mmCIF file of C-alpha atoms in Angstrom:
data_model
loop_
_atom_site.group_PDB
_atom_site.id
_atom_site.type_symbol
_atom_site.label_atom_id
_atom_site.label_comp_id
_atom_site.label_asym_id
_atom_site.label_seq_id
_atom_site.Cartn_x
_atom_site.Cartn_y
_atom_site.Cartn_z
ATOM 1 C CA UNK A 1 29.838 18.531 5.194
ATOM 2 C CA UNK A 2 29.703 15.671 2.694
ATOM 3 C CA UNK A 3 29.774 16.187 -1.030
ATOM 4 C CA UNK A 4 27.301 14.901 -3.561
ATOM 5 C CA UNK A 5 28.436 12.042 -5.795
ATOM 6 C CA UNK A 6 26.921 13.945 -8.703
ATOM 7 C CA UNK A 7 27.586 17.692 -8.593
ATOM 8 C CA UNK A 8 24.475 19.837 -8.967
ATOM 9 C CA UNK A 9 24.079 21.099 -12.496
ATOM 10 C CA UNK A 10 21.221 22.427 -14.533
ATOM 11 C CA UNK A 11 19.999 19.333 -16.361
ATOM 12 C CA UNK A 12 18.713 19.780 -19.872
ATOM 13 C CA UNK A 13 15.005 19.059 -20.162
ATOM 14 C CA UNK A 14 15.672 16.144 -22.498
ATOM 15 C CA UNK A 15 17.941 14.561 -19.836
ATOM 16 C CA UNK A 16 15.014 14.228 -17.415
ATOM 17 C CA UNK A 17 13.774 10.891 -18.661
ATOM 18 C CA UNK A 18 11.336 8.661 -16.773
ATOM 19 C CA UNK A 19 14.272 6.367 -15.935
ATOM 20 C CA UNK A 20 16.409 9.198 -14.518
ATOM 21 C CA UNK A 21 13.456 10.624 -12.584
ATOM 22 C CA UNK A 22 12.587 7.159 -11.155
ATOM 23 C CA UNK A 23 16.213 6.543 -10.113
ATOM 24 C CA UNK A 24 16.495 9.972 -8.477
ATOM 25 C CA UNK A 25 13.132 9.848 -6.703
ATOM 26 C CA UNK A 26 13.940 6.296 -5.580
ATOM 27 C CA UNK A 27 16.342 7.882 -3.093
ATOM 28 C CA UNK A 28 13.246 9.009 -1.161
ATOM 29 C CA UNK A 29 12.011 6.286 1.171
ATOM 30 C CA UNK A 30 8.225 6.000 1.334
ATOM 31 C CA UNK A 31 5.596 3.781 2.800
ATOM 32 C CA UNK A 32 3.304 1.556 0.758
ATOM 33 C CA UNK A 33 -0.484 1.455 0.901
ATOM 34 C CA UNK A 34 -3.245 -0.583 -0.667
ATOM 35 C CA UNK A 35 -6.352 1.406 -1.585
ATOM 36 C CA UNK A 36 -9.518 -0.705 -1.279
ATOM 37 C CA UNK A 37 -13.260 -0.420 -1.788
ATOM 38 C CA UNK A 38 -16.258 -2.694 -1.957
ATOM 39 C CA UNK A 39 -18.137 -2.513 -5.251
ATOM 40 C CA UNK A 40 -21.679 -2.937 -3.965
ATOM 41 C CA UNK A 41 -23.005 -2.775 -7.529
ATOM 42 C CA UNK A 42 -21.333 -6.106 -8.382
ATOM 43 C CA UNK A 43 -22.391 -8.402 -5.526
ATOM 44 C CA UNK A 44 -19.942 -6.750 -3.133
ATOM 45 C CA UNK A 45 -16.784 -7.419 -5.133
ATOM 46 C CA UNK A 46 -13.705 -6.169 -3.227
ATOM 47 C CA UNK A 47 -11.379 -3.890 -5.220
ATOM 48 C CA UNK A 48 -7.828 -2.805 -4.482
ATOM 49 C CA UNK A 49 -4.509 -1.556 -5.821
ATOM 50 C CA UNK A 50 -1.051 -0.803 -4.444
ATOM 51 C CA UNK A 51 -0.091 2.858 -4.230
ATOM 52 C CA UNK A 52 3.185 4.432 -3.145
ATOM 53 C CA UNK A 53 1.921 8.028 -3.454
ATOM 54 C CA UNK A 54 0.051 8.658 -0.212
ATOM 55 C CA UNK A 55 0.169 11.646 2.123
ATOM 56 C CA UNK A 56 -1.742 13.272 4.945
ATOM 57 C CA UNK A 57 -2.875 16.579 3.499
ATOM 58 C CA UNK A 58 -5.068 18.562 5.912
ATOM 59 C CA UNK A 59 -6.337 18.455 9.481
ATOM 60 C CA UNK A 60 -9.292 20.797 8.883
ATOM 61 C CA UNK A 61 -11.017 19.338 7.017
ATOM 62 C CA UNK A 62 -9.299 15.963 7.532
ATOM 63 C CA UNK A 63 -7.926 15.086 4.078
ATOM 64 C CA UNK A 64 -5.467 12.593 2.604
ATOM 65 C CA UNK A 65 -4.154 12.249 -0.920
ATOM 66 C CA UNK A 66 -3.393 9.193 -3.048
ATOM 67 C CA UNK A 67 -2.238 9.218 -6.657
ATOM 68 C CA UNK A 68 -3.165 6.202 -8.789
ATOM 69 C CA UNK A 69 -1.636 5.814 -12.226
ATOM 70 C CA UNK A 70 -3.870 6.813 -15.132
ATOM 71 C CA UNK A 71 -3.368 3.274 -16.454
ATOM 72 C CA UNK A 72 -5.068 1.820 -13.374
ATOM 73 C CA UNK A 73 -8.166 -0.184 -14.243
ATOM 74 C CA UNK A 74 -9.143 -0.418 -10.566
ATOM 75 C CA UNK A 75 -9.191 3.285 -9.665
ATOM 76 C CA UNK A 76 -12.095 4.188 -12.016
ATOM 77 C CA UNK A 77 -14.191 1.465 -10.362
ATOM 78 C CA UNK A 78 -13.307 2.729 -6.870
ATOM 79 C CA UNK A 79 -14.085 6.311 -7.961
ATOM 80 C CA UNK A 80 -17.602 5.170 -8.915
ATOM 81 C CA UNK A 81 -18.107 3.670 -5.434
ATOM 82 C CA UNK A 82 -17.277 7.087 -3.954
ATOM 83 C CA UNK A 83 -15.608 5.802 -0.771
ATOM 84 C CA UNK A 84 -12.435 3.861 -0.100
ATOM 85 C CA UNK A 85 -9.941 2.781 2.548
ATOM 86 C CA UNK A 86 -6.203 3.321 2.556
ATOM 87 C CA UNK A 87 -4.421 0.369 4.185
ATOM 88 C CA UNK A 88 -0.900 1.257 5.394
ATOM 89 C CA UNK A 89 0.996 -1.982 4.900
ATOM 90 C CA UNK A 90 3.124 -3.416 7.710
ATOM 91 C CA UNK A 91 6.761 -4.429 7.306
ATOM 92 C CA UNK A 92 5.877 -8.076 6.656
ATOM 93 C CA UNK A 93 3.433 -7.230 3.833
ATOM 94 C CA UNK A 94 5.762 -7.107 0.801
ATOM 95 C CA UNK A 95 3.750 -9.991 -0.673
ATOM 96 C CA UNK A 96 0.521 -7.974 -0.342
ATOM 97 C CA UNK A 97 2.154 -4.979 -2.002
ATOM 98 C CA UNK A 98 3.235 -7.121 -4.949
ATOM 99 C CA UNK A 99 -0.118 -8.928 -5.166
ATOM 100 C CA UNK A 100 -2.179 -5.733 -5.294
ATOM 101 C CA UNK A 101 0.246 -4.160 -7.800
ATOM 102 C CA UNK A 102 -0.623 -6.832 -10.397
ATOM 103 C CA UNK A 103 -3.730 -6.718 -12.522
ATOM 104 C CA UNK A 104 -5.832 -9.526 -13.880
ATOM 105 C CA UNK A 105 -5.982 -11.742 -10.803
ATOM 106 C CA UNK A 106 -8.237 -12.176 -7.779
ATOM 107 C CA UNK A 107 -6.201 -10.007 -5.437
ATOM 108 C CA UNK A 108 -8.367 -10.883 -2.429
ATOM 109 C CA UNK A 109 -8.180 -14.695 -2.800
ATOM 110 C CA UNK A 110 -7.129 -16.076 0.581
ATOM 111 C CA UNK A 111 -6.624 -12.585 2.051
ATOM 112 C CA UNK A 112 -7.846 -11.799 5.571
ATOM 113 C CA UNK A 113 -9.931 -8.623 5.616
ATOM 114 C CA UNK A 114 -12.789 -7.033 7.542
ATOM 115 C CA UNK A 115 -15.173 -4.261 6.512
ATOM 116 C CA UNK A 116 -14.490 -0.711 7.665
ATOM 117 C CA UNK A 117 -17.346 1.277 9.251
ATOM 118 C CA UNK A 118 -18.561 2.169 5.725
ATOM 119 C CA UNK A 119 -17.799 -1.241 4.217
ATOM 120 C CA UNK A 120 -14.390 -0.834 2.560
ATOM 121 C CA UNK A 121 -12.002 -3.782 2.995
ATOM 122 C CA UNK A 122 -9.453 -3.365 5.778
ATOM 123 C CA UNK A 123 -6.580 -5.795 5.247
ATOM 124 C CA UNK A 124 -5.497 -7.935 8.195
ATOM 125 C CA UNK A 125 -2.419 -6.867 10.124
ATOM 126 C CA UNK A 126 -1.928 -3.416 8.595
ATOM 127 C CA UNK A 127 -0.081 -0.805 10.622
ATOM 128 C CA UNK A 128 -2.826 1.790 10.017
ATOM 129 C CA UNK A 129 -5.959 2.399 7.976
ATOM 130 C CA UNK A 130 -7.866 5.486 6.884
ATOM 131 C CA UNK A 131 -11.386 5.388 5.485
ATOM 132 C CA UNK A 132 -12.431 8.192 3.141
ATOM 133 C CA UNK A 133 -15.123 9.540 0.899
ATOM 134 C CA UNK A 134 -14.118 11.083 -2.418
ATOM 135 C CA UNK A 135 -13.544 14.812 -1.982
ATOM 136 C CA UNK A 136 -11.729 16.035 -5.133
ATOM 137 C CA UNK A 137 -9.762 14.697 -8.069
ATOM 138 C CA UNK A 138 -7.118 16.510 -10.147
ATOM 139 C CA UNK A 139 -4.997 15.878 -13.214
ATOM 140 C CA UNK A 140 -1.503 14.816 -12.193
ATOM 141 C CA UNK A 141 0.152 14.050 -15.534
ATOM 142 C CA UNK A 142 0.333 10.272 -15.873
ATOM 143 C CA UNK A 143 -1.363 9.972 -12.454
ATOM 144 C CA UNK A 144 -4.575 11.227 -10.903
ATOM 145 C CA UNK A 145 -4.316 13.199 -7.664
ATOM 146 C CA UNK A 146 -7.182 12.070 -5.442
ATOM 147 C CA UNK A 147 -8.220 13.818 -2.237
ATOM 148 C CA UNK A 148 -10.244 11.836 0.247
ATOM 149 C CA UNK A 149 -12.076 13.196 3.282
ATOM 150 C CA UNK A 150 -11.324 11.031 6.297
ATOM 151 C CA UNK A 151 -14.413 9.469 7.908
ATOM 152 C CA UNK A 152 -12.768 6.835 10.152
ATOM 153 C CA UNK A 153 -9.255 5.657 10.962
ATOM 154 C CA UNK A 154 -7.150 3.469 13.216
ATOM 155 C CA UNK A 155 -3.612 2.228 13.795
ATOM 156 C CA UNK A 156 -1.635 -0.508 15.522
ATOM 157 C CA UNK A 157 1.328 0.943 17.408
ATOM 158 C CA UNK A 158 2.997 -2.499 17.449
ATOM 159 C CA UNK A 159 3.200 -2.750 13.627
ATOM 160 C CA UNK A 160 6.054 -1.071 11.709
ATOM 161 C CA UNK A 161 5.300 0.178 8.179
ATOM 162 C CA UNK A 162 6.445 -1.435 4.952
ATOM 163 C CA UNK A 163 9.133 0.766 3.396
ATOM 164 C CA UNK A 164 9.868 1.200 -0.299
ATOM 165 C CA UNK A 165 13.341 2.420 -1.275
ATOM 166 C CA UNK A 166 15.122 2.219 -4.638
ATOM 167 C CA UNK A 167 12.755 -0.430 -5.953
ATOM 168 C CA UNK A 168 12.976 -2.740 -2.940
ATOM 169 C CA UNK A 169 11.475 -3.278 0.518
ATOM 170 C CA UNK A 170 14.222 -2.700 3.118
ATOM 171 C CA UNK A 171 13.547 -3.884 6.660
ATOM 172 C CA UNK A 172 14.117 -1.153 9.205
ATOM 173 C CA UNK A 173 15.662 -2.213 12.485
ATOM 174 C CA UNK A 174 13.953 0.394 14.615
ATOM 175 C CA UNK A 175 10.833 1.039 16.608
ATOM 176 C CA UNK A 176 9.161 4.443 16.602
ATOM 177 C CA UNK A 177 8.935 5.873 20.091
#
């Protein structure tokens, strides 16, 4: 058995700062998604943002969860549309992750995308996509916990996912079997 580099102790509540929490949770490797929608109220303007908090939640009914930051200016616009797609980025999409994480620019300029069955943008070359309608929304502190009911989905078995680990995008040298 290996030992922890930091022995487990009861941390004081004031020691759990955002920086300490981010550093600790950064030890958990996750995938990266871009949540997209088409704002049909504004001449079909495509909307999107990068999100690291994504999970499959339920098979019956088919539900997923994403958690945009409360500071997101894009999520309220997608909420109003009422439907969205979750694009699971592939391992060569670090640039897309960074692009959709920034605000104030045309995130879709020069980006290859096609409409999902209900019109949400599906980004080119993703490893998977899930289209949803809004199901529920909950307070999640400085984030919003969003549940989407899955209406369509697809995946490309040849595309590995983009990983996010300790603030970087490591390349995995493996292929899922």
